[in-house]
Amino acid sequence: MLTTNFMGLKLRNPVILAAGPWNRDGRAVKESIDMGAGAVVTESIVSDTVMDVRPRIAGDERGAQNIRLYSDIQIEGWESEMKIAKSSGGVVIASVSGQTPSEVAYLASKMEKFGADAIELSVSNPAVESLEVVASHASTVFDMTKAVVSSVGIPVIVKLSQNTTNISKVAKAVKAAGGSGVTAINTVRGILGVDVENAVPTLSTYGGISGSYIKPLGLASVATIAQTADITISGVGGITDGRSALEYMMLGATTVQVGTHAMIRGKGVIRKIVHELEEWAQNHNLKNLSEIRGKALANLKSFDEMKFEPATSVVNSVPCTENCNRCMMACMYGAITREGGSIRVDEKKCTGCGLCTDMCAAKKLKLSL
């Protein structure tokens, strides 16, 4: 039911543990596989390792800011690490990153030799401005992808940055260069917060924001690529449960990657997400999740395609949540009032913006044409 064909690789399920320090070595990758992941992406491997700063990760319930850069294991050290990683079976995707086409091609060919099943080429890093520039230039991404594809005989997927004016153009460049797929998206450059009493940022430099904070950006990027580029997609950003994974799939993703949630909650969340996907598929009589891939795209229009609809909010018989006035507080047009304990909508004032229907926890309000 959950078996997935991903770039020609047969995965037991579409849930992949994303690249990150939680997959820092062979033992950690093996643990991720044993937790039920359909595939695992190694931490990004580079030619020259760098020392980590301290602290380097900050987080809350919604996500994290991360200034951890790359794997601290030299490329030759990954030969023994890959043996450990694949000792219990499973699909291992090697993440590689570099500044030039020849550099990433060398790293990719080494990792293929060591046993990697696929390569994920990371062309951005929010903490390193030079790589962020690379990620926004389709021609440079083409050259780097072409070099990697030419150097290996395994699938190549490119991890894209949302920090570009035209992610579709970059995805098309990956396809033209022979890439098998794209991962969308990488973390987004940002600052998690500031201690206002001491005027100190959460971390002392810019870093990659991940988790639920970037889910809307990830969903939009996946949908854009699915609508405009004929290429396999792995969706990333804010996946915390089966439902959020399904959202990505319904917008065109073949697989999803979980990272921050596993870091904050532990790798056991993989089993939970897989179970929720399986349960949802059973409840909806699906033989395979591929049946719902891209299903939501038919209901996604460009702004120019939107039509004027004379919709207004209407009240149904569902009882209100006690002491809740969220719909009234959110109504910018003064159309919602409470009369004798009941909610009323003035149709002459209501402009059909739709915000009240999302604010109402009881789902008492809905738009009607």
GROMACS .gro file of C-alpha atoms in nm:
model
  369
    1MET     CA    1   0.000   0.000   0.000
    2LEU     CA    2   0.280   0.244   0.084
    3THR     CA    3   0.542   0.097  -0.148
    4THR     CA    4   0.679   0.383  -0.359
    5ASN     CA    5   0.880   0.401  -0.680
    6PHE     CA    6   1.111   0.697  -0.632
    7MET     CA    7   1.343   0.772  -0.924
    8GLY     CA    8   1.354   0.399  -0.997
    9LEU     CA    9   1.429   0.311  -0.635
   10LYS     CA   10   1.179   0.087  -0.459
   11LEU     CA   11   1.096   0.231  -0.116
   12ARG     CA   12   0.886   0.048   0.145
   13ASN     CA   13   0.711   0.379   0.215
   14PRO     CA   14   0.739   0.742   0.094
   15VAL     CA   15   0.872   0.885   0.423
   16ILE     CA   16   1.240   0.979   0.402
   17LEU     CA   17   1.454   1.107   0.688
   18ALA     CA   18   1.608   1.425   0.550
   19ALA     CA   19   1.972   1.529   0.550
   20GLY     CA   20   2.088   1.667   0.882
   21PRO     CA   21   2.300   1.604   1.193
   22TRP     CA   22   2.056   1.331   1.299
   23ASN     CA   23   2.212   1.129   1.011
   24ARG     CA   24   2.569   1.234   1.092
   25ASP     CA   25   2.735   0.890   1.055
   26GLY     CA   26   2.673   0.527   0.962
   27ARG     CA   27   2.529   0.430   1.298
   28ALA     CA   28   2.282   0.720   1.295
   29VAL     CA   29   2.174   0.639   0.937
   30LYS     CA   30   2.120   0.273   1.029
   31GLU     CA   31   1.911   0.378   1.328
   32SER     CA   32   1.695   0.592   1.100
   33ILE     CA   33   1.641   0.300   0.864
   34ASP     CA   34   1.554   0.073   1.155
   35MET     CA   35   1.295   0.330   1.268
   36GLY     CA   36   1.101   0.257   0.951
   37ALA     CA   37   1.208   0.528   0.709
   38GLY     CA   38   1.157   0.447   0.342
   39ALA     CA   39   1.500   0.596   0.274
   40VAL     CA   40   1.756   0.805   0.458
   41VAL     CA   41   1.963   1.101   0.337
   42THR     CA   42   2.305   1.139   0.496
   43GLU     CA   43   2.420   1.466   0.645
   44SER     CA   44   2.571   1.678   0.367
   45ILE     CA   45   2.923   1.564   0.281
   46VAL     CA   46   3.188   1.815   0.170
   47SER     CA   47   3.554   1.810   0.068
   48ASP     CA   48   3.688   2.002   0.365
   49THR     CA   49   3.518   1.968   0.703
   50VAL     CA   50   3.488   2.267   0.936
   51MET     CA   51   3.468   2.302   1.312
   52ASP     CA   52   3.121   2.348   1.461
   53VAL     CA   53   3.037   2.662   1.655
   54ARG     CA   54   2.858   2.640   1.990
   55PRO     CA   55   2.567   2.685   2.027
   56ARG     CA   56   2.448   2.602   1.673
   57ILE     CA   57   2.084   2.487   1.700
   58ALA     CA   58   1.790   2.666   1.861
   59GLY     CA   59   1.430   2.551   1.850
   60ASP     CA   60   1.076   2.562   1.980
   61GLU     CA   61   0.758   2.363   1.921
   62ARG     CA   62   0.716   2.503   1.571
   63GLY     CA   63   1.064   2.459   1.432
   64ALA     CA   64   1.431   2.544   1.458
   65GLN     CA   65   1.718   2.763   1.347
   66ASN     CA   66   2.027   2.568   1.254
   67ILE     CA   67   2.381   2.685   1.177
   68ARG     CA   68   2.531   2.337   1.166
   69LEU     CA   69   2.703   2.328   0.827
   70TYR     CA   70   2.814   1.986   0.702
   71SER     CA   71   2.930   1.640   0.800
   72ASP     CA   72   3.248   1.644   1.007
   73ILE     CA   73   3.357   1.311   0.854
   74GLN     CA   74   3.604   1.336   0.565
   75ILE     CA   75   3.492   1.180   0.237
   76GLU     CA   76   3.723   0.879   0.273
   77GLY     CA   77   3.580   0.812   0.618
   78TRP     CA   78   3.239   0.755   0.463
   79GLU     CA   79   3.355   0.427   0.310
   80SER     CA   80   3.338   0.254   0.647
   81GLU     CA   81   3.036   0.460   0.758
   82MET     CA   82   2.834   0.345   0.457
   83LYS     CA   83   2.903  -0.019   0.542
   84ILE     CA   84   2.747   0.041   0.884
   85ALA     CA   85   2.463   0.247   0.736
   86LYS     CA   86   2.360  -0.029   0.496
   87SER     CA   87   2.429  -0.323   0.726
   88SER     CA   88   2.059  -0.390   0.783
   89GLY     CA   89   1.945  -0.305   0.431
   90GLY     CA   90   1.751   0.003   0.333
   91VAL     CA   91   1.796   0.281   0.082
   92VAL     CA   92   2.067   0.538   0.157
   93ILE     CA   93   2.088   0.865  -0.036
   94ALA     CA   94   2.416   1.053  -0.004
   95SER     CA   95   2.391   1.430   0.027
   96VAL     CA   96   2.689   1.615  -0.121
   97SER     CA   97   2.767   1.985  -0.142
   98GLY     CA   98   3.044   2.191  -0.295
   99GLN     CA   99   3.137   2.515  -0.467
  100THR     CA  100   3.220   2.384  -0.816
  101PRO     CA  101   3.087   2.121  -1.060
  102SER     CA  102   3.410   1.918  -1.043
  103GLU     CA  103   3.404   1.917  -0.663
  104VAL     CA  104   3.049   1.781  -0.632
  105ALA     CA  105   3.112   1.533  -0.913
  106TYR     CA  106   3.411   1.393  -0.724
  107LEU     CA  107   3.216   1.362  -0.398
  108ALA     CA  108   2.920   1.197  -0.574
  109SER     CA  109   3.138   0.940  -0.753
  110LYS     CA  110   3.307   0.852  -0.424
  111MET     CA  111   2.976   0.802  -0.246
  112GLU     CA  112   2.846   0.585  -0.529
  113LYS     CA  113   3.158   0.371  -0.496
  114PHE     CA  114   3.096   0.343  -0.120
  115GLY     CA  115   2.742   0.209  -0.179
  116ALA     CA  116   2.503   0.504  -0.196
  117ASP     CA  117   2.178   0.426  -0.379
  118ALA     CA  118   2.130   0.783  -0.500
  119ILE     CA  119   2.283   1.130  -0.470
  120GLU     CA  120   2.113   1.440  -0.332
  121LEU     CA  121   2.302   1.748  -0.450
  122SER     CA  122   2.263   2.037  -0.206
  123VAL     CA  123   2.312   2.367  -0.387
  124SER     CA  124   2.226   2.604  -0.101
  125ASN     CA  125   2.305   2.679   0.261
  126PRO     CA  126   2.129   2.969   0.438
  127ALA     CA  127   2.435   3.032   0.656
  128VAL     CA  128   2.669   3.056   0.355
  129GLU     CA  129   2.574   3.340   0.122
  130SER     CA  130   2.786   3.219  -0.172
  131LEU     CA  131   2.586   2.897  -0.198
  132GLU     CA  132   2.257   3.084  -0.170
  133VAL     CA  133   2.361   3.278  -0.479
  134VAL     CA  134   2.437   2.952  -0.662
  135ALA     CA  135   2.091   2.815  -0.582
  136SER     CA  136   1.917   3.106  -0.753
  137HIS     CA  137   2.100   3.071  -1.085
  138ALA     CA  138   1.951   2.805  -1.310
  139SER     CA  139   2.256   2.795  -1.537
  140THR     CA  140   2.493   2.724  -1.247
  141VAL     CA  141   2.260   2.458  -1.105
  142PHE     CA  142   2.249   2.303  -1.454
  143ASP     CA  143   2.629   2.284  -1.469
  144MET     CA  144   2.660   2.130  -1.123
  145THR     CA  145   2.383   1.879  -1.186
  146LYS     CA  146   2.526   1.784  -1.526
  147ALA     CA  147   2.867   1.720  -1.371
  148VAL     CA  148   2.722   1.491  -1.104
  149VAL     CA  149   2.494   1.305  -1.346
  150SER     CA  150   2.788   1.246  -1.579
  151SER     CA  151   3.002   1.106  -1.298
  152VAL     CA  152   2.761   0.849  -1.151
  153GLY     CA  153   2.525   0.575  -1.263
  154ILE     CA  154   2.271   0.621  -0.984
  155PRO     CA  155   1.978   0.866  -0.960
  156VAL     CA  156   2.059   1.231  -0.883
  157ILE     CA  157   1.817   1.456  -0.700
  158VAL     CA  158   1.887   1.826  -0.641
  159LYS     CA  159   1.780   2.001  -0.322
  160LEU     CA  160   1.644   2.342  -0.417
  161SER     CA  161   1.632   2.666  -0.221
  162GLN     CA  162   1.319   2.875  -0.187
  163ASN     CA  163   1.549   3.175  -0.209
  164THR     CA  164   1.502   3.224  -0.582
  165THR     CA  165   1.272   3.431  -0.796
  166ASN     CA  166   1.182   3.137  -1.018
  167ILE     CA  167   1.209   2.792  -0.861
  168SER     CA  168   1.037   2.640  -1.164
  169LYS     CA  169   1.319   2.759  -1.390
  170VAL     CA  170   1.576   2.599  -1.159
  171ALA     CA  171   1.380   2.271  -1.150
  172LYS     CA  172   1.365   2.268  -1.529
  173ALA     CA  173   1.742   2.319  -1.538
  174VAL     CA  174   1.785   2.010  -1.319
  175LYS     CA  175   1.567   1.811  -1.558
  176ALA     CA  176   1.757   1.937  -1.863
  177ALA     CA  177   2.087   1.839  -1.701
  178GLY     CA  178   1.968   1.482  -1.656
  179GLY     CA  179   1.865   1.502  -1.290
  180SER     CA  180   1.609   1.243  -1.179
  181GLY     CA  181   1.430   1.464  -0.927
  182VAL     CA  182   1.428   1.767  -0.701
  183THR     CA  183   1.387   1.811  -0.328
  184ALA     CA  184   1.184   2.117  -0.229
  185ILE     CA  185   1.275   2.294  -0.014
  186ASN     CA  186   1.591   2.352   0.188
  187THR     CA  187   1.583   2.555   0.509
  188VAL     CA  188   1.515   2.928   0.472
  189ARG     CA  189   1.756   3.200   0.581
  190GLY     CA  190   1.630   3.366   0.898
  191ILE     CA  191   1.658   3.452   1.267
  192LEU     CA  192   1.441   3.257   1.511
  193GLY     CA  193   1.402   3.542   1.760
  194VAL     CA  194   1.561   3.798   1.991
  195ASP     CA  195   1.594   3.813   2.370
  196VAL     CA  196   1.462   4.170   2.407
  197GLU     CA  197   1.585   4.206   2.767
  198ASN     CA  198   1.945   4.148   2.663
  199ALA     CA  199   1.926   4.246   2.293
  200VAL     CA  200   2.068   3.907   2.195
  201PRO     CA  201   1.945   3.705   1.892
  202THR     CA  202   1.856   3.342   1.958
  203LEU     CA  203   2.170   3.245   1.766
  204SER     CA  204   2.446   3.493   1.693
  205THR     CA  205   2.420   3.472   1.314
  206TYR     CA  206   2.173   3.403   1.035
  207GLY     CA  207   2.079   3.039   0.992
  208GLY     CA  208   1.840   2.795   0.829
  209ILE     CA  209   1.483   2.811   0.959
  210SER     CA  210   1.297   2.481   0.937
  211GLY     CA  211   0.988   2.305   1.066
  212SER     CA  212   0.631   2.432   1.061
  213TYR     CA  213   0.755   2.787   1.002
  214ILE     CA  214   0.837   2.703   0.639
  215LYS     CA  215   0.557   2.459   0.555
  216PRO     CA  216   0.355   2.711   0.345
  217LEU     CA  217   0.671   2.790   0.146
  218GLY     CA  218   0.744   2.421   0.093
  219LEU     CA  219   0.390   2.348  -0.021
  220ALA     CA  220   0.391   2.639  -0.266
  221SER     CA  221   0.728   2.537  -0.408
  222VAL     CA  222   0.622   2.176  -0.461
  223ALA     CA  223   0.296   2.284  -0.628
  224THR     CA  224   0.476   2.529  -0.856
  225ILE     CA  225   0.728   2.268  -0.968
  226ALA     CA  226   0.457   2.003  -1.017
  227GLN     CA  227   0.254   2.238  -1.237
  228THR     CA  228   0.542   2.354  -1.454
  229ALA     CA  229   0.824   2.099  -1.460
  230ASP     CA  230   0.801   1.731  -1.550
  231ILE     CA  231   1.024   1.597  -1.275
  232THR     CA  232   0.992   1.379  -0.964
  233ILE     CA  233   0.959   1.578  -0.640
  234SER     CA  234   1.043   1.508  -0.277
  235GLY     CA  235   0.860   1.753  -0.051
  236VAL     CA  236   1.020   1.901   0.261
  237GLY     CA  237   0.922   2.154   0.526
  238GLY     CA  238   0.710   2.122   0.837
  239ILE     CA  239   0.600   1.760   0.800
  240THR     CA  240   0.491   1.652   1.147
  241ASP     CA  241   0.223   1.390   1.082
  242GLY     CA  242   0.049   1.185   0.818
  243ARG     CA  243  -0.186   1.467   0.724
  244SER     CA  244   0.093   1.715   0.646
  245ALA     CA  245   0.267   1.446   0.440
  246LEU     CA  246  -0.053   1.396   0.243
  247GLU     CA  247  -0.074   1.770   0.174
  248TYR     CA  248   0.264   1.756  -0.001
  249MET     CA  249   0.164   1.447  -0.198
  250MET     CA  250  -0.165   1.598  -0.310
  251LEU     CA  251   0.033   1.893  -0.445
  252GLY     CA  252   0.260   1.665  -0.648
  253ALA     CA  253   0.530   1.515  -0.424
  254THR     CA  254   0.619   1.148  -0.467
  255THR     CA  255   0.799   1.129  -0.133
  256VAL     CA  256   0.829   1.351   0.173
  257GLN     CA  257   1.128   1.422   0.392
  258VAL     CA  258   1.112   1.469   0.768
  259GLY     CA  259   1.394   1.643   0.953
  260THR     CA  260   1.323   1.900   1.224
  261HIS     CA  261   1.029   1.710   1.374
  262ALA     CA  262   1.248   1.402   1.414
  263MET     CA  263   1.520   1.615   1.571
  264ILE     CA  264   1.284   1.772   1.824
  265ARG     CA  265   1.058   1.473   1.894
  266GLY     CA  266   1.291   1.182   1.823
  267LYS     CA  267   1.315   0.945   1.528
  268GLY     CA  268   1.016   0.748   1.655
  269VAL     CA  269   0.795   1.001   1.475
  270ILE     CA  270   0.883   0.820   1.151
  271ARG     CA  271   0.684   0.513   1.256
  272LYS     CA  272   0.394   0.735   1.362
  273ILE     CA  273   0.380   0.919   1.029
  274VAL     CA  274   0.403   0.594   0.833
  275HIS     CA  275   0.123   0.442   1.045
  276GLU     CA  276  -0.100   0.746   0.991
  277LEU     CA  277  -0.045   0.733   0.615
  278GLU     CA  278  -0.129   0.364   0.605
  279GLU     CA  279  -0.441   0.416   0.816
  280TRP     CA  280  -0.558   0.706   0.597
  281ALA     CA  281  -0.506   0.503   0.280
  282GLN     CA  282  -0.704   0.212   0.424
  283ASN     CA  283  -0.989   0.441   0.532
  284HIS     CA  284  -1.004   0.589   0.182
  285ASN     CA  285  -0.983   0.253   0.002
  286LEU     CA  286  -0.656   0.330  -0.172
  287LYS     CA  287  -0.435   0.059  -0.315
  288ASN     CA  288  -0.141   0.297  -0.327
  289LEU     CA  289  -0.079   0.660  -0.228
  290SER     CA  290   0.019   0.735  -0.589
  291GLU     CA  291  -0.357   0.753  -0.653
  292ILE     CA  292  -0.377   1.088  -0.472
  293ARG     CA  293  -0.052   1.238  -0.604
  294GLY     CA  294  -0.119   1.584  -0.744
  295LYS     CA  295  -0.493   1.555  -0.679
  296ALA     CA  296  -0.515   1.902  -0.525
  297LEU     CA  297  -0.350   2.070  -0.824
  298ALA     CA  298  -0.679   2.065  -1.015
  299ASN     CA  299  -0.817   2.302  -0.751
  300LEU     CA  300  -0.516   2.535  -0.756
  301LYS     CA  301  -0.544   2.831  -0.993
  302SER     CA  302  -0.328   3.127  -1.080
  303PHE     CA  303  -0.459   3.460  -0.952
  304ASP     CA  304  -0.553   3.562  -1.307
  305GLU     CA  305  -0.785   3.259  -1.325
  306MET     CA  306  -0.975   3.355  -1.010
  307LYS     CA  307  -1.333   3.468  -1.069
  308PHE     CA  308  -1.542   3.711  -0.870
  309GLU     CA  309  -1.777   3.501  -0.658
  310PRO     CA  310  -2.053   3.674  -0.453
  311ALA     CA  311  -1.989   3.455  -0.148
  312THR     CA  312  -2.090   3.541   0.206
  313SER     CA  313  -2.037   3.370   0.540
  314VAL     CA  314  -2.337   3.178   0.677
  315VAL     CA  315  -2.409   3.028   1.017
  316ASN     CA  316  -2.502   2.662   1.065
  317SER     CA  317  -2.657   2.482   1.362
  318VAL     CA  318  -2.327   2.364   1.516
  319PRO     CA  319  -2.301   2.505   1.871
  320CYS     CA  320  -2.038   2.772   1.937
  321THR     CA  321  -1.733   2.704   2.148
  322GLU     CA  322  -1.802   2.850   2.492
  323ASN     CA  323  -1.663   3.202   2.553
  324CYS     CA  324  -1.519   3.219   2.202
  325ASN     CA  325  -1.543   3.541   2.001
  326ARG     CA  326  -1.269   3.469   1.751
  327CYS     CA  327  -1.491   3.512   1.447
  328MET     CA  328  -1.605   3.856   1.561
  329MET     CA  329  -1.253   3.969   1.648
  330ALA     CA  330  -1.126   3.852   1.307
  331CYS     CA  331  -1.402   4.019   1.104
  332MET     CA  332  -1.249   4.334   0.954
  333TYR     CA  333  -1.586   4.442   0.812
  334GLY     CA  334  -1.796   4.436   1.129
  335ALA     CA  335  -2.030   4.181   0.976
  336ILE     CA  336  -2.040   3.933   1.266
  337THR     CA  337  -2.220   4.000   1.594
  338ARG     CA  338  -2.356   3.800   1.884
  339GLU     CA  339  -2.724   3.838   1.965
  340GLY     CA  340  -2.875   3.661   2.264
  341GLY     CA  341  -2.594   3.407   2.270
  342SER     CA  342  -2.621   3.338   1.895
  343ILE     CA  343  -2.384   3.438   1.616
  344ARG     CA  344  -2.530   3.654   1.339
  345VAL     CA  345  -2.379   3.755   1.003
  346ASP     CA  346  -2.490   4.073   0.826
  347GLU     CA  347  -2.484   3.970   0.460
  348LYS     CA  348  -2.476   4.336   0.350
  349LYS     CA  349  -2.150   4.390   0.534
  350CYS     CA  350  -1.988   4.050   0.470
  351THR     CA  351  -1.750   4.054   0.172
  352GLY     CA  352  -1.676   3.680   0.174
  353CYS     CA  353  -1.307   3.708   0.267
  354GLY     CA  354  -1.327   3.366   0.438
  355LEU     CA  355  -1.111   3.439   0.744
  356CYS     CA  356  -1.389   3.373   0.995
  357THR     CA  357  -1.439   3.018   0.867
  358ASP     CA  358  -1.077   2.938   0.956
  359MET     CA  359  -1.088   3.117   1.291
  360CYS     CA  360  -1.399   2.927   1.408
  361ALA     CA  361  -1.281   2.617   1.596
  362ALA     CA  362  -1.634   2.475   1.598
  363LYS     CA  363  -1.671   2.515   1.218
  364LYS     CA  364  -1.998   2.699   1.271
  365LEU     CA  365  -1.931   2.933   0.979
  366LYS     CA  366  -1.883   2.852   0.614
  367LEU     CA  367  -1.884   3.042   0.286
  368SER     CA  368  -2.189   3.010   0.065
  369LEU     CA  369  -2.227   3.130  -0.292
   0.00000   0.00000   0.00000
